[in-house]
Coordinates of C-alpha atoms in Angstrom, one line a residue:
M1 CA -48.5 7.6 -17.9
A2 CA -50.6 9.8 -15.7
A3 CA -48.6 11.9 -13.5
P4 CA -48.6 10.7 -9.8
K5 CA -50.2 13.1 -7.3
L6 CA -50.1 13.7 -3.6
K7 CA -53.3 13.5 -1.5
M8 CA -52.1 16.4 0.5
R9 CA -49.6 19.2 0.1
L10 CA -46.1 18.0 0.7
G11 CA -45.4 20.2 3.7
D12 CA -48.6 19.1 5.4
L13 CA -47.8 15.5 4.7
L14 CA -44.4 15.8 6.2
V15 CA -45.8 17.4 9.4
H16 CA -48.7 14.7 9.5
E17 CA -46.1 12.0 9.4
H18 CA -43.9 13.6 12.1
I19 CA -40.9 14.0 9.8
I20 CA -40.8 17.7 10.3
T21 CA -42.5 20.0 12.9
N22 CA -45.0 22.6 12.1
E23 CA -42.4 25.4 13.1
Q24 CA -39.8 23.9 10.7
L25 CA -42.5 24.0 7.8
Q26 CA -43.4 27.6 8.4
Q27 CA -39.7 28.6 8.7
A28 CA -39.2 26.7 5.3
L29 CA -42.2 28.4 3.6
N30 CA -41.1 31.8 4.7
S31 CA -37.6 31.2 3.3
Q32 CA -39.2 29.8 0.2
K33 CA -41.0 33.0 -0.5
S34 CA -37.9 35.0 -0.8
S35 CA -35.8 32.3 -2.6
G36 CA -38.4 31.0 -5.0
R37 CA -37.0 27.5 -4.6
K38 CA -39.1 24.3 -4.2
L39 CA -40.2 23.5 -0.7
G40 CA -38.4 20.2 -0.7
D41 CA -35.1 21.8 -1.7
T42 CA -35.6 24.4 1.0
L43 CA -36.2 21.8 3.7
I44 CA -33.0 20.0 2.8
E45 CA -31.0 23.1 2.6
Q46 CA -32.1 24.1 6.0
G47 CA -31.1 20.6 7.4
F48 CA -34.7 19.6 8.5
L49 CA -34.4 16.4 6.5
S50 CA -32.0 14.7 4.1
E51 CA -32.5 14.3 0.3
R52 CA -32.9 10.5 0.8
Q53 CA -35.5 10.9 3.5
L54 CA -37.6 13.2 1.3
L55 CA -37.4 10.9 -1.9
E56 CA -38.1 7.8 0.1
F57 CA -41.1 9.4 1.7
L58 CA -42.4 10.7 -1.7
A59 CA -41.8 7.3 -3.2
Q60 CA -44.0 5.8 -0.6
Q61 CA -46.8 8.4 -1.0
L62 CA -46.8 8.2 -4.8
N63 CA -46.5 4.5 -4.9
L64 CA -43.4 4.6 -6.8
P65 CA -40.0 2.8 -6.4
F66 CA -37.1 4.6 -5.0
L67 CA -33.8 3.4 -6.6
D68 CA -30.1 4.0 -5.6
I69 CA -28.8 4.1 -9.1
S70 CA -25.1 4.2 -7.9
H71 CA -25.3 0.5 -7.4
Q72 CA -27.1 -0.2 -10.8
K73 CA -25.2 -1.1 -13.9
I74 CA -26.9 1.1 -16.4
S75 CA -26.0 0.5 -20.2
P76 CA -24.8 3.6 -22.1
S77 CA -26.7 2.4 -25.0
V78 CA -30.0 2.3 -23.1
A79 CA -29.3 5.8 -21.6
A80 CA -28.6 7.2 -24.9
L81 CA -32.2 6.5 -26.1
L82 CA -32.8 9.8 -24.5
P83 CA -30.3 12.3 -25.9
E84 CA -28.0 13.9 -23.3
V85 CA -29.4 17.5 -23.9
H86 CA -32.9 16.3 -23.1
A87 CA -31.7 14.1 -20.2
R88 CA -29.9 17.0 -18.4
R89 CA -32.7 19.5 -19.1
L90 CA -35.4 17.3 -17.9
R91 CA -33.3 15.7 -15.2
A92 CA -34.3 12.2 -16.3
L93 CA -32.4 9.1 -17.0
I94 CA -33.3 5.8 -18.8
I95 CA -32.5 3.1 -16.4
K96 CA -33.9 0.1 -18.2
D97 CA -35.5 -0.7 -21.7
T98 CA -37.7 -3.7 -21.9
G99 CA -38.7 -3.1 -25.5
D100 CA -42.2 -1.7 -25.3
S101 CA -41.5 0.3 -22.2
V102 CA -38.7 2.1 -20.3
L103 CA -38.0 2.8 -16.6
I104 CA -36.9 6.3 -16.2
G105 CA -35.4 7.8 -13.0
M106 CA -36.4 11.3 -12.1
N107 CA -35.7 13.6 -9.1
D108 CA -39.1 15.3 -9.4
P109 CA -41.8 13.0 -10.6
A110 CA -44.4 15.5 -10.1
D111 CA -43.0 17.7 -13.0
L112 CA -45.9 17.4 -15.3
D113 CA -44.3 19.4 -18.2
A114 CA -41.3 17.2 -18.1
L115 CA -43.3 14.0 -18.1
D116 CA -45.2 15.2 -21.2
Q117 CA -42.0 15.8 -23.0
L118 CA -40.6 12.5 -22.1
E119 CA -43.6 10.6 -23.4
R120 CA -43.4 12.5 -26.7
L121 CA -39.7 11.9 -27.1
L122 CA -39.9 8.2 -26.3
A123 CA -43.2 7.3 -28.0
P124 CA -44.4 4.7 -28.7
K125 CA -42.6 3.3 -25.7
K126 CA -44.6 3.4 -22.3
V127 CA -42.8 5.5 -19.7
N128 CA -42.6 4.1 -16.1
L129 CA -41.1 6.2 -13.3
A130 CA -38.8 5.7 -10.5
I131 CA -37.4 8.3 -8.0
V132 CA -33.7 8.9 -7.8
M133 CA -31.4 11.3 -6.0
E134 CA -30.5 14.4 -8.0
S135 CA -26.7 14.0 -7.1
Q136 CA -26.8 10.5 -8.4
L137 CA -28.5 11.6 -11.6
F138 CA -25.8 14.1 -12.4
E139 CA -22.9 11.6 -11.6
A140 CA -24.7 9.2 -14.0
F141 CA -25.0 11.6 -16.7
D142 CA -21.2 12.3 -16.6
G143 CA -20.4 8.7 -16.6
L144 CA -23.0 7.4 -19.1
Y145 CA -23.0 10.3 -21.7
R146 CA -19.2 10.0 -22.5
R147 CA -17.8 11.7 -25.7
T148 CA -16.4 8.4 -26.9
A149 CA -18.8 8.0 -29.6
D150 CA -18.4 11.6 -31.0
I151 CA -14.6 11.2 -30.7
E152 CA -14.8 8.0 -32.9
S153 CA -17.2 9.6 -35.2
F154 CA -15.1 12.7 -35.8
A155 CA -11.9 10.7 -36.1
S156 CA -13.5 8.5 -38.8
Q157 CA -14.9 11.6 -40.5
L158 CA -11.3 13.1 -40.6
E159 CA -9.8 9.9 -41.9
E160 CA -12.4 9.8 -44.8
E161 CA -11.4 13.4 -45.7
Y162 CA -7.8 12.4 -45.9
D163 CA -8.8 9.4 -48.1
Q164 CA -10.5 11.6 -50.5
S165 CA -7.3 13.8 -50.9
S166 CA -5.2 12.2 -53.5
D167 CA -1.9 13.9 -52.3
F168 CA -2.7 13.7 -48.7
D169 CA -1.7 17.4 -48.2
L170 CA -2.1 18.4 -44.6
S171 CA -1.7 22.1 -45.2
A172 CA -4.4 21.8 -47.8
T173 CA -6.6 20.1 -45.2
F174 CA -6.2 23.1 -42.9
A175 CA -6.8 25.5 -45.7
D176 CA -10.1 23.9 -46.2
E177 CA -12.7 25.0 -43.7
T178 CA -14.3 21.6 -43.4
G179 CA -11.2 19.8 -42.6
D180 CA -10.2 22.4 -40.0
A181 CA -13.6 22.2 -38.4
T182 CA -13.5 18.4 -38.2
V183 CA -10.2 18.5 -36.4
G184 CA -11.7 21.3 -34.0
K185 CA -14.7 19.2 -33.2
L186 CA -12.6 16.1 -32.5
L187 CA -10.5 18.0 -30.2
Q188 CA -13.4 19.7 -28.5
S189 CA -15.0 16.3 -27.8
I190 CA -11.7 15.0 -26.3
F191 CA -11.4 18.0 -24.0
E192 CA -15.2 17.9 -23.1
D193 CA -14.8 14.2 -22.2
A194 CA -11.7 14.9 -20.0
V195 CA -13.4 17.6 -18.2
Q196 CA -16.4 15.6 -17.5
M197 CA -14.4 12.7 -16.2
R198 CA -12.3 15.1 -14.0
A199 CA -9.0 14.0 -15.9
S200 CA -5.9 15.8 -14.9
D201 CA -3.9 15.0 -18.0
I202 CA -4.7 14.0 -21.7
H203 CA -2.1 11.9 -23.6
I204 CA -2.1 11.7 -27.4
E205 CA 0.2 8.9 -28.5
P206 CA 0.6 7.8 -32.1
D207 CA 1.4 4.1 -32.8
E208 CA 2.2 2.2 -35.9
H209 CA -1.4 1.2 -36.6
Q210 CA -3.4 3.0 -33.9
L211 CA -3.9 6.3 -32.1
R212 CA -4.0 6.1 -28.3
I213 CA -6.1 8.8 -26.4
R214 CA -5.4 8.4 -22.6
Q215 CA -6.7 10.3 -19.7
R216 CA -5.2 10.4 -16.2
I217 CA -8.3 10.1 -13.8
D218 CA -7.5 10.0 -10.1
G219 CA -3.9 9.4 -10.9
V220 CA -4.4 6.4 -13.2
L221 CA -4.3 6.4 -17.0
Q222 CA -7.5 5.2 -18.8
E223 CA -7.1 4.5 -22.6
N224 CA -9.3 4.9 -25.6
I225 CA -7.8 3.4 -28.9
L226 CA -8.7 4.9 -32.4
N227 CA -7.8 2.9 -35.5
E228 CA -7.4 6.2 -37.5
N229 CA -3.8 6.7 -36.7
R230 CA -3.1 9.1 -39.7
I231 CA -5.1 11.8 -38.1
A232 CA -2.6 12.2 -35.2
T233 CA -0.7 14.7 -37.4
A234 CA -3.7 16.9 -37.9
M235 CA -4.4 16.9 -34.2
V236 CA -1.0 17.8 -33.3
L237 CA -0.8 20.6 -35.8
R238 CA -4.0 22.1 -34.6
L239 CA -2.9 21.8 -30.9
K240 CA 0.5 23.5 -31.8
L241 CA -1.5 26.4 -33.5
M242 CA -3.6 26.8 -30.3
A243 CA -0.4 26.8 -28.2
G244 CA 1.6 29.1 -30.4
L245 CA 4.1 26.7 -31.1
D246 CA 6.4 26.2 -34.3
I247 CA 4.3 23.9 -36.5
S248 CA 7.3 23.2 -38.7
E249 CA 9.4 21.8 -36.0
K250 CA 8.8 18.1 -35.5
R251 CA 12.2 16.9 -34.5
L252 CA 12.5 18.7 -31.2
P253 CA 10.4 18.8 -27.9
Q254 CA 8.2 21.9 -27.5
D255 CA 6.3 23.4 -24.6
G256 CA 3.3 25.7 -24.8
R257 CA 0.0 26.7 -23.1
F258 CA -3.5 27.9 -24.1
N259 CA -6.8 28.4 -22.5
L260 CA -10.2 26.8 -23.1
K261 CA -13.8 27.4 -22.0
I262 CA -15.4 23.9 -21.6
K263 CA -18.9 23.6 -20.0
G264 CA -18.6 26.6 -18.0
H265 CA -15.0 25.8 -16.9
S266 CA -12.0 28.0 -17.5
I267 CA -9.4 25.3 -18.4
D268 CA -5.6 26.3 -18.6
V269 CA -3.8 23.7 -20.7
R270 CA -0.1 23.1 -20.4
M271 CA 1.0 21.3 -23.5
S272 CA 4.2 19.3 -24.2
T273 CA 5.2 17.7 -27.4
M274 CA 7.9 15.0 -27.9
P275 CA 9.1 13.4 -31.2
V276 CA 8.6 9.5 -31.1
Q277 CA 8.9 6.7 -33.5
Y278 CA 5.6 7.2 -35.3
G279 CA 5.0 11.0 -35.1
E280 CA 4.8 13.2 -32.0
S281 CA 3.5 12.4 -28.5
V282 CA 1.4 15.2 -26.8
V283 CA 0.7 15.4 -23.2
M284 CA -1.6 18.2 -21.9
R285 CA -2.0 18.9 -18.2
L286 CA -5.5 20.4 -17.4
L287 CA -5.7 23.1 -14.8
D288 CA -9.3 24.0 -13.8
Q289 CA -9.1 27.8 -13.1
T290 CA -12.8 28.0 -12.1
E291 CA -12.1 26.0 -9.0
G292 CA -9.7 28.5 -7.6
I293 CA -6.8 27.8 -5.2
L294 CA -7.5 25.3 -2.5
R295 CA -6.9 26.2 1.2
F296 CA -5.0 23.8 3.4
E297 CA -8.2 22.5 4.8
E298 CA -9.3 21.3 1.2
T299 CA -6.2 19.4 0.5
G300 CA -6.8 16.7 3.0
M301 CA -4.1 17.8 5.4
P302 CA -4.8 16.9 9.1
A303 CA -5.7 19.8 11.3
D304 CA -2.6 19.4 13.6
L305 CA -0.3 19.6 10.5
I306 CA -2.1 22.6 9.2
A307 CA -1.6 24.4 12.6
R308 CA 2.1 23.5 12.6
L309 CA 2.7 24.4 8.9
R310 CA 0.9 27.8 9.4
H311 CA 3.1 28.6 12.3
Q312 CA 6.3 27.7 10.1
I313 CA 5.2 30.0 7.1
T314 CA 4.6 33.0 9.5
R315 CA 8.2 32.9 10.6
P316 CA 10.2 35.8 9.1
H317 CA 13.0 33.7 7.5
G318 CA 14.2 30.3 6.6
M319 CA 13.5 27.7 3.8
I320 CA 10.4 25.6 3.6
L321 CA 10.4 22.8 1.2
V322 CA 7.6 20.8 -0.3
T323 CA 8.7 17.5 -1.8
G324 CA 7.2 14.6 -3.7
P325 CA 7.0 13.1 -7.3
T326 CA 5.5 14.9 -10.3
G327 CA 1.6 15.1 -9.8
S328 CA 1.7 14.8 -6.1
G329 CA 0.2 18.2 -5.4
K330 CA 3.2 20.1 -4.4
T331 CA 2.2 23.3 -6.4
T332 CA -1.2 23.2 -4.7
T333 CA 0.3 23.2 -1.3
L334 CA 2.6 26.1 -2.2
Y335 CA -0.2 28.2 -3.6
A336 CA -2.3 27.5 -0.5
A337 CA 0.6 28.8 1.6
L338 CA 1.0 31.8 -0.8
T339 CA -2.7 32.7 -0.5
E340 CA -2.4 32.9 3.3
L341 CA 0.8 34.9 3.1
N342 CA -0.5 37.4 0.5
Q343 CA -1.0 40.5 2.6
S344 CA -0.6 44.1 1.8
S345 CA 2.4 44.2 4.2
A346 CA 4.4 41.5 2.4
K347 CA 6.4 41.7 -0.8
I348 CA 6.2 38.3 -2.6
I349 CA 8.2 37.4 -5.6
T350 CA 7.9 34.0 -7.4
A351 CA 9.9 32.2 -10.0
E352 CA 7.6 29.4 -11.8
D353 CA 7.6 27.2 -14.6
P354 CA 5.2 27.7 -15.6
V355 CA 3.0 30.3 -13.8
E356 CA 0.0 28.0 -13.0
Y357 CA -2.4 30.4 -11.2
R358 CA -2.5 34.1 -11.3
L359 CA -2.2 35.7 -7.8
P360 CA -3.1 39.4 -7.2
R361 CA -0.4 41.5 -5.6
V362 CA 2.2 38.7 -6.1
N363 CA 5.1 39.4 -8.4
Q364 CA 5.1 36.1 -10.6
V365 CA 8.0 35.6 -13.1
Q366 CA 7.9 32.9 -15.8
I367 CA 11.0 30.9 -16.5
N368 CA 12.2 31.3 -20.0
S369 CA 15.2 29.2 -21.0
K370 CA 15.4 30.7 -24.5
I371 CA 16.7 33.9 -23.1
N372 CA 18.5 32.3 -20.1
L373 CA 15.9 33.5 -17.7
S374 CA 16.4 30.6 -15.2
F375 CA 15.4 30.0 -11.7
S376 CA 18.8 31.1 -10.4
T377 CA 18.9 34.2 -12.6
I378 CA 15.4 35.3 -11.3
L379 CA 16.2 34.4 -7.8
R380 CA 19.4 36.4 -7.8
T381 CA 17.5 39.4 -9.2
A382 CA 14.6 39.0 -6.8
L383 CA 16.8 39.3 -3.7
R384 CA 17.6 42.9 -4.9
Q385 CA 13.8 43.7 -5.1
D386 CA 13.5 44.0 -1.4
P387 CA 11.2 40.9 -1.0
D388 CA 9.8 39.4 2.3
I389 CA 8.8 36.1 0.7
I390 CA 10.3 34.3 -2.3
M391 CA 8.8 31.3 -4.0
V392 CA 11.1 29.2 -6.3
G393 CA 9.1 26.7 -8.5
E394 CA 11.7 24.0 -8.1
M395 CA 15.3 23.6 -6.8
R396 CA 16.9 22.2 -9.9
D397 CA 20.6 22.9 -9.7
K398 CA 23.4 23.7 -7.3
E399 CA 23.3 27.5 -8.0
T400 CA 19.5 27.8 -7.3
V401 CA 19.9 25.9 -4.1
E402 CA 22.7 27.9 -2.8
I403 CA 21.2 31.3 -3.7
G404 CA 17.9 30.1 -2.1
L405 CA 19.6 29.1 1.1
R406 CA 21.7 32.2 1.3
G407 CA 18.3 34.2 0.8
A408 CA 16.8 32.3 3.7
L409 CA 19.8 33.2 5.9
T410 CA 19.5 36.9 5.1
G411 CA 16.0 37.7 6.4
H412 CA 13.7 36.1 3.7
L413 CA 11.1 33.3 3.8
V414 CA 12.0 31.0 0.9
L415 CA 9.5 28.4 -0.3
S416 CA 10.2 25.8 -2.9
T417 CA 9.8 22.2 -4.1
L418 CA 12.0 19.3 -4.6
H419 CA 11.6 16.0 -6.4
T420 CA 12.3 13.5 -3.5
N421 CA 10.4 10.5 -2.1
D422 CA 10.1 11.8 1.6
A423 CA 11.0 14.5 3.9
V424 CA 14.1 12.9 5.4
T425 CA 15.9 12.4 2.2
S426 CA 15.1 15.9 1.0
A427 CA 17.6 17.7 3.3
L428 CA 20.3 15.2 2.2
R429 CA 19.4 15.7 -1.4
L430 CA 20.3 19.4 -1.1
M431 CA 23.8 18.4 0.0
D432 CA 24.0 15.8 -2.9
M433 CA 23.3 18.7 -5.3
G434 CA 26.5 20.5 -3.9
A435 CA 25.2 22.7 -1.2
A436 CA 27.3 23.0 1.8
G437 CA 26.1 21.3 5.1
F438 CA 26.5 24.4 7.1
L439 CA 24.2 26.2 4.6
V440 CA 21.5 23.6 4.6
G441 CA 21.7 23.1 8.4
S442 CA 21.5 26.9 9.1
A443 CA 18.7 27.9 6.5
L444 CA 16.3 24.8 6.2
R445 CA 13.4 25.0 8.7
T446 CA 10.7 22.7 7.4
I447 CA 10.0 20.0 5.0
V448 CA 6.6 18.9 3.8
A449 CA 6.4 15.6 1.8
Q450 CA 3.2 14.5 0.2
R451 CA 1.5 12.1 -2.1
L452 CA -2.1 11.9 -3.6
V453 CA -4.0 8.6 -2.9
R454 CA -7.4 7.7 -4.3
R455 CA -10.5 7.8 -2.1
I456 CA -12.8 4.9 -1.8
C457 CA -16.0 5.7 -3.7
E458 CA -18.6 6.7 -1.1
H459 CA -21.4 5.0 -3.1
C460 CA -20.1 1.5 -3.2
V461 CA -17.9 1.4 -0.1
E462 CA -18.0 -2.0 1.7
A463 CA -16.1 -4.1 4.3
Y464 CA -12.9 -5.6 3.2
K465 CA -10.8 -8.4 4.6
P466 CA -7.1 -8.2 3.6
E467 CA -5.3 -11.0 2.1
E468 CA -2.6 -12.8 4.2
Q469 CA 0.3 -10.9 2.2
E470 CA -1.4 -7.6 2.6
L471 CA -1.8 -8.2 6.3
F472 CA 1.8 -9.1 6.6
W473 CA 2.8 -5.7 5.2
L474 CA 0.3 -3.8 7.2
T475 CA 1.6 -5.5 10.4
H476 CA 5.2 -4.6 9.4
L477 CA 4.0 -1.0 9.0
V478 CA 2.0 -0.4 12.3
G479 CA 2.3 -3.6 14.3
E480 CA -0.2 -6.2 15.6
R481 CA -3.1 -3.7 15.8
A482 CA -3.2 -4.0 11.9
A483 CA -5.2 -7.3 12.3
N484 CA -8.0 -5.7 14.4
I485 CA -9.0 -2.9 11.9
E486 CA -12.2 -2.9 9.9
Y487 CA -10.9 -2.1 6.5
K488 CA -13.0 -0.8 3.6
H489 CA -12.9 -0.9 -0.2
G490 CA -15.0 0.1 -3.2
A491 CA -16.9 -2.7 -4.8
G492 CA -17.3 -0.6 -8.1
C493 CA -20.4 1.2 -9.2
Q494 CA -21.9 3.6 -11.8
S495 CA -20.5 6.7 -10.0
C496 CA -16.9 5.5 -10.0
Q497 CA -17.0 3.7 -13.5
Y498 CA -16.7 0.5 -11.5
T499 CA -13.0 1.3 -10.4
G500 CA -14.0 1.5 -6.7
Y501 CA -12.3 5.0 -6.4
R502 CA -13.7 8.5 -6.8
G503 CA -11.5 11.5 -6.1
R504 CA -8.1 11.8 -4.3
I505 CA -6.9 13.0 -1.0
G506 CA -3.5 14.2 0.1
V507 CA -1.2 12.2 2.5
F508 CA 1.4 14.4 4.2
E509 CA 4.4 14.1 6.6
L510 CA 5.7 17.2 8.2
L511 CA 9.3 17.4 9.3
E512 CA 10.3 20.5 11.7
L513 CA 14.0 20.7 12.0
N514 CA 15.2 20.8 15.6
V515 CA 18.6 21.8 16.9
A516 CA 19.9 18.2 16.9
M517 CA 18.9 17.8 13.3
M518 CA 20.4 21.1 12.2
Q519 CA 23.7 20.1 13.9
A520 CA 23.8 16.9 12.2
L521 CA 23.3 18.7 8.7
K522 CA 26.0 21.1 9.5
R523 CA 28.4 18.3 10.1
E524 CA 27.0 16.5 7.0
D525 CA 26.2 13.5 9.2
A526 CA 23.4 11.8 7.1
E527 CA 23.0 8.9 9.5
E528 CA 22.7 11.0 12.6
F529 CA 20.2 13.3 10.9
T530 CA 18.0 10.4 9.8
K531 CA 18.3 9.1 13.5
Q532 CA 17.1 12.3 15.0
A533 CA 14.4 12.7 12.4
A534 CA 13.0 9.3 13.5
L535 CA 13.1 10.4 17.1
N536 CA 11.2 13.7 16.5
K537 CA 7.9 13.3 18.2
G538 CA 6.0 15.3 15.9
F539 CA 7.2 13.4 12.8
R540 CA 4.8 10.9 11.3
P541 CA 6.0 9.0 8.1
L542 CA 3.8 9.1 4.9
A543 CA 3.1 5.4 5.1
Q544 CA 1.8 5.6 8.6
S545 CA -0.4 8.6 7.7
A546 CA -1.8 6.6 4.8
F547 CA -2.6 3.9 7.2
D548 CA -4.6 6.4 9.3
Y549 CA -6.9 7.0 6.3
A550 CA -7.3 3.3 5.8
E551 CA -8.2 2.9 9.4
Q552 CA -10.9 5.7 9.0
G553 CA -12.3 4.0 5.9
I554 CA -11.2 6.8 3.6
I555 CA -8.8 4.7 1.5
S556 CA -8.1 1.2 0.7
V557 CA -5.5 -1.3 1.8
E558 CA -4.4 -1.3 -1.9
E559 CA -3.7 2.4 -1.8
V560 CA -1.8 2.1 1.3
L561 CA 0.5 -0.5 0.0
R562 CA 1.0 1.2 -3.3
L563 CA 2.2 4.2 -1.4
V564 CA 4.4 2.0 0.7
E565 CA 6.1 0.7 -2.5
T566 CA 7.3 4.4 -3.3
V567 CA 8.8 5.2 0.2
D568 CA 11.4 3.6 2.4
V569 CA 9.7 2.2 5.5
S570 CA 12.4 0.0 6.7
G571 CA 13.3 2.3 9.3

């Protein structure tokens, strides 16, 4: 097709239509000379107009349709008519295929070189254009160009290589460069797909007749089933080699780690193997080191809680606990605190299992159970290293708890985590583990409990009317005002893989112990401690904090009720 052209220069058109002023145009042009960026990008960057405003204006001037593709269901097979490498390079996506023509979404329809290449690549099909937002284009690329086909192809290829081997000798397969390369390509595709989909974990689970590859995306597992179940052995062997584990040991669990470079991301992989009925199950936690350590503001913690927690972590001594189940973001909160505390005037020692992020100036020690280097051993030694701040990865046993509490009483700030459901039960849990009440009541200062909940996808958010049973539970949670809230949910779209959710946000409760609570703990009076915690004016339970997000339209009613199921709201 002939490239569409504007009758006037873009900047002059925008001024003529009173979308921007002449002064704004001149300011953008001056900035463009130094940056070399396109004028449209410069105008958006400087806040003179939005991307949608610019593209809708361009569509009108060029007589082209402007499409919001986040609400369009695009077939992966249709998108695949233009290979991913070309789609990303040319910033073009096939939206519809009518047989003799294709509708292509582009962010810059005036890119003549890209148009020429598209016509050559898709000939003899006719190319029709639509204008789409660049951010939506890249989200669609990640969702549509999955590695599923590559994974299935390499799995099938690996299975065929086994079939051609009469004795099915796994060691021979790895001695052969072709077999080793196929396993490597298969695993590379699995990791690329996981990074592309923002997965936090990869599960490889052999079954009797199938192999399950599952990814945890926004806290929920999504499954891909391969029929080539025999290849699991080769995959586990290759992963063990990468993690430096004992490849001959299949009867006992093993833990290891390795680092990968995937699409410009530095991924730290924590790997755990476990013997199961049909082989070995592997779970890998993916930590994207390129994103760096989050600050409190980036976790979703409300501003008032951040201010209170910052005050607590600057106190010279006492224990601060961060609690919640596995995968609730406890380590992220601890590292955010350590980052703020990491000053030249403070000596910080950590005991971690494993060390997830490397921090300059911080003395980080890795737990090693094989040589009896436990939390309690490190903690005992750390107290003789003249520290100001000690971070213990987890309070796992009575000895660690008691040493940590005594350290907090002797002039040290002690940070740690605990696996409990909420802040109130955390203090009681320390006593359940064997710590004396007077120690807990004297040393414990602050408890943060947290969860990660799924955000509503911003591209398909819409109004939602709760069902009768849902409204009953919401009313039980916050009272009659629950019936007067305008709730939201995600309808499902291309951007969120039709789940209605994209990304997660933290829900927090912060319990600062006052004198009455400390005295109750010293007397080991659990009932009085719980009562005093509920009376604390600054304490807002997790479930109510989650409801605040639902009221703001950030999370759905479903996510609130899912969280309510995990915490006690009876009080």
